mmCIF file with all atom_site columns, C-alpha atoms in Angstrom:
data_model
loop_
_atom_site.group_PDB
_atom_site.id
_atom_site.type_symbol
_atom_site.label_atom_id
_atom_site.label_alt_id
_atom_site.label_comp_id
_atom_site.label_asym_id
_atom_site.label_entity_id
_atom_site.label_seq_id
_atom_site.pdbx_PDB_ins_code
_atom_site.Cartn_x
_atom_site.Cartn_y
_atom_site.Cartn_z
_atom_site.occupancy
_atom_site.B_iso_or_equiv
_atom_site.pdbx_formal_charge
_atom_site.auth_seq_id
_atom_site.auth_comp_id
_atom_site.auth_asym_id
_atom_site.auth_atom_id
_atom_site.pdbx_PDB_model_num
ATOM 1  C CA . MET A 1 1  ? 99.714  105.563 105.137 1.00 73.00 ? 1  MET A CA 1
ATOM 2  C CA . THR A 1 2  ? 101.796 108.390 107.884 1.00 81.00 ? 2  THR A CA 1
ATOM 3  C CA . GLU A 1 3  ? 101.814 112.315 106.616 1.00 79.00 ? 3  GLU A CA 1
ATOM 4  C CA . ASP A 1 4  ? 105.429 112.097 106.684 1.00 83.00 ? 4  ASP A CA 1
ATOM 5  C CA . ASP A 1 5  ? 104.960 108.763 103.470 1.00 85.00 ? 5  ASP A CA 1
ATOM 6  C CA . ARG A 1 6  ? 102.178 111.127 101.902 1.00 84.00 ? 6  ARG A CA 1
ATOM 7  C CA . GLY A 1 7  ? 105.508 114.262 102.118 1.00 86.00 ? 7  GLY A CA 1
ATOM 8  C CA . ASN A 1 8  ? 108.343 111.519 100.781 1.00 92.00 ? 8  ASN A CA 1
ATOM 9  C CA . ARG A 1 9  ? 105.842 110.521 97.902  1.00 92.00 ? 9  ARG A CA 1
ATOM 10 C CA . LEU A 1 10 ? 105.222 113.316 97.267  1.00 92.00 ? 10 LEU A CA 1
ATOM 11 C CA . ALA A 1 11 ? 107.908 114.838 97.021  1.00 94.00 ? 11 ALA A CA 1
ATOM 12 C CA . THR A 1 12 ? 109.981 111.964 94.712  1.00 95.00 ? 12 THR A CA 1
ATOM 13 C CA . LEU A 1 13 ? 107.080 112.647 92.135  1.00 95.00 ? 13 LEU A CA 1
ATOM 14 C CA . ASP A 1 14 ? 107.368 116.005 91.625  1.00 95.00 ? 14 ASP A CA 1
ATOM 15 C CA . TYR A 1 15 ? 111.078 114.575 91.145  1.00 97.00 ? 15 TYR A CA 1
ATOM 16 C CA . MET A 1 16 ? 110.178 111.856 88.339  1.00 97.00 ? 16 MET A CA 1
ATOM 17 C CA . HIS A 1 17 ? 108.112 113.858 86.997  1.00 97.00 ? 17 HIS A CA 1
ATOM 18 C CA . ALA A 1 18 ? 110.789 117.214 86.321  1.00 97.00 ? 18 ALA A CA 1
ATOM 19 C CA . MET A 1 19 ? 112.599 114.111 85.734  1.00 98.00 ? 19 MET A CA 1
ATOM 20 C CA . LEU A 1 20 ? 110.818 112.735 83.148  1.00 98.00 ? 20 LEU A CA 1
ATOM 21 C CA . GLY A 1 21 ? 110.910 116.446 81.084  1.00 97.00 ? 21 GLY A CA 1
ATOM 22 C CA . GLN A 1 22 ? 114.704 116.249 81.575  1.00 98.00 ? 22 GLN A CA 1
ATOM 23 C CA . LEU A 1 23 ? 114.438 112.994 79.747  1.00 98.00 ? 23 LEU A CA 1
ATOM 24 C CA . ARG A 1 24 ? 111.816 113.967 77.108  1.00 98.00 ? 24 ARG A CA 1
ATOM 25 C CA . THR A 1 25 ? 114.078 116.843 75.772  1.00 98.00 ? 25 THR A CA 1
ATOM 26 C CA . MET A 1 26 ? 117.313 114.212 75.500  1.00 98.00 ? 26 MET A CA 1
ATOM 27 C CA . ALA A 1 27 ? 114.295 112.100 73.626  1.00 98.00 ? 27 ALA A CA 1
ATOM 28 C CA . GLU A 1 28 ? 112.728 114.610 71.267  1.00 98.00 ? 28 GLU A CA 1
ATOM 29 C CA . ALA A 1 29 ? 117.030 116.656 71.103  1.00 98.00 ? 29 ALA A CA 1
ATOM 30 C CA . GLN A 1 30 ? 118.191 112.954 69.129  1.00 98.00 ? 30 GLN A CA 1
ATOM 31 C CA . ARG A 1 31 ? 115.143 112.879 66.897  1.00 98.00 ? 31 ARG A CA 1
ATOM 32 C CA . CYS A 1 32 ? 113.223 109.351 68.629  1.00 98.00 ? 32 CYS A CA 1
ATOM 33 C CA . ASP A 1 33 ? 109.506 110.567 68.531  1.00 98.00 ? 33 ASP A CA 1
ATOM 34 C CA . MET A 1 34 ? 108.447 107.683 70.026  1.00 98.00 ? 34 MET A CA 1
ATOM 35 C CA . LEU A 1 35 ? 110.865 107.486 72.631  1.00 98.00 ? 35 LEU A CA 1
ATOM 36 C CA . ALA A 1 36 ? 109.910 110.407 73.232  1.00 98.00 ? 36 ALA A CA 1
ATOM 37 C CA . TYR A 1 37 ? 105.457 110.181 72.893  1.00 98.00 ? 37 TYR A CA 1
ATOM 38 C CA . LEU A 1 38 ? 106.174 107.198 75.631  1.00 98.00 ? 38 LEU A CA 1
ATOM 39 C CA . ILE A 1 39 ? 108.336 109.486 77.457  1.00 98.00 ? 39 ILE A CA 1
ATOM 40 C CA . GLU A 1 40 ? 106.584 112.203 77.267  1.00 98.00 ? 40 GLU A CA 1
ATOM 41 C CA . MET A 1 41 ? 102.843 109.804 78.453  1.00 98.00 ? 41 MET A CA 1
ATOM 42 C CA . ALA A 1 42 ? 104.237 108.930 81.840  1.00 98.00 ? 42 ALA A CA 1
ATOM 43 C CA . SER A 1 43 ? 104.977 112.657 82.285  1.00 98.00 ? 43 SER A CA 1
ATOM 44 C CA . GLN A 1 44 ? 101.309 113.567 81.846  1.00 98.00 ? 44 GLN A CA 1
ATOM 45 C CA . GLU A 1 45 ? 100.992 110.075 84.115  1.00 97.00 ? 45 GLU A CA 1
ATOM 46 C CA . ALA A 1 46 ? 103.701 111.311 86.790  1.00 97.00 ? 46 ALA A CA 1
ATOM 47 C CA . GLY A 1 47 ? 102.090 115.041 86.333  1.00 96.00 ? 47 GLY A CA 1
ATOM 48 C CA . ASP A 1 48 ? 97.821  114.430 86.892  1.00 97.00 ? 48 ASP A CA 1
ATOM 49 C CA . ILE A 1 49 ? 99.161  112.112 90.402  1.00 96.00 ? 49 ILE A CA 1
ATOM 50 C CA . VAL A 1 50 ? 100.808 114.689 91.625  1.00 94.00 ? 50 VAL A CA 1
ATOM 51 C CA . ARG A 1 51 ? 97.760  117.487 91.104  1.00 95.00 ? 51 ARG A CA 1
ATOM 52 C CA . ASN A 1 52 ? 95.519  114.640 92.401  1.00 94.00 ? 52 ASN A CA 1
ATOM 53 C CA . GLU A 1 53 ? 97.561  114.426 95.567  1.00 89.00 ? 53 GLU A CA 1
ATOM 54 C CA . LYS A 1 54 ? 98.031  117.897 96.417  1.00 89.00 ? 54 LYS A CA 1
ATOM 55 C CA . SER A 1 55 ? 94.289  119.115 94.859  1.00 90.00 ? 55 SER A CA 1
ATOM 56 C CA . ARG A 1 56 ? 93.719  115.658 98.105  1.00 86.00 ? 56 ARG A CA 1
ATOM 57 C CA . ARG A 1 57 ? 95.845  117.012 100.697 1.00 81.00 ? 57 ARG A CA 1
ATOM 58 C CA . PHE A 1 58 ? 94.538  120.632 100.132 1.00 80.00 ? 58 PHE A CA 1
ATOM 59 C CA . SER A 1 59 ? 91.486  120.081 100.453 1.00 82.00 ? 59 SER A CA 1
ATOM 60 C CA . GLY A 1 60 ? 91.984  117.136 103.399 1.00 70.00 ? 60 GLY A CA 1
ATOM 61 C CA . LYS A 1 61 ? 93.097  120.246 104.687 1.00 66.00 ? 61 LYS A CA 1
ATOM 62 C CA . ARG A 1 62 ? 90.777  122.990 104.193 1.00 64.00 ? 62 ARG A CA 1
ATOM 63 C CA . ARG A 1 63 ? 88.517  119.930 105.117 1.00 61.00 ? 63 ARG A CA 1
ATOM 64 C CA . ALA A 1 64 ? 90.775  119.743 109.281 1.00 63.00 ? 64 ALA A CA 1
ATOM 65 C CA . ASP A 1 65 ? 90.963  123.561 109.431 1.00 63.00 ? 65 ASP A CA 1
ATOM 66 C CA . ALA A 1 66 ? 87.197  123.975 109.205 1.00 63.00 ? 66 ALA A CA 1
ATOM 67 C CA . LYS A 1 67 ? 86.803  121.734 112.683 1.00 58.00 ? 67 LYS A CA 1
#
């Protein structure tokens, strides 16, 4: 996977995470508790992936800078 592909993936996941947060808020406002819960789980998963990707990119950059 190229650096551009990784950047696009991260941007897409960041966007999905933000949209899921908004959808959860909408579901809560309509008192759709189960739907809000499931969207929250998806949001947390997206957030975890984003954090892992950013961490991986940062640690890879640090290793490259150390060379």
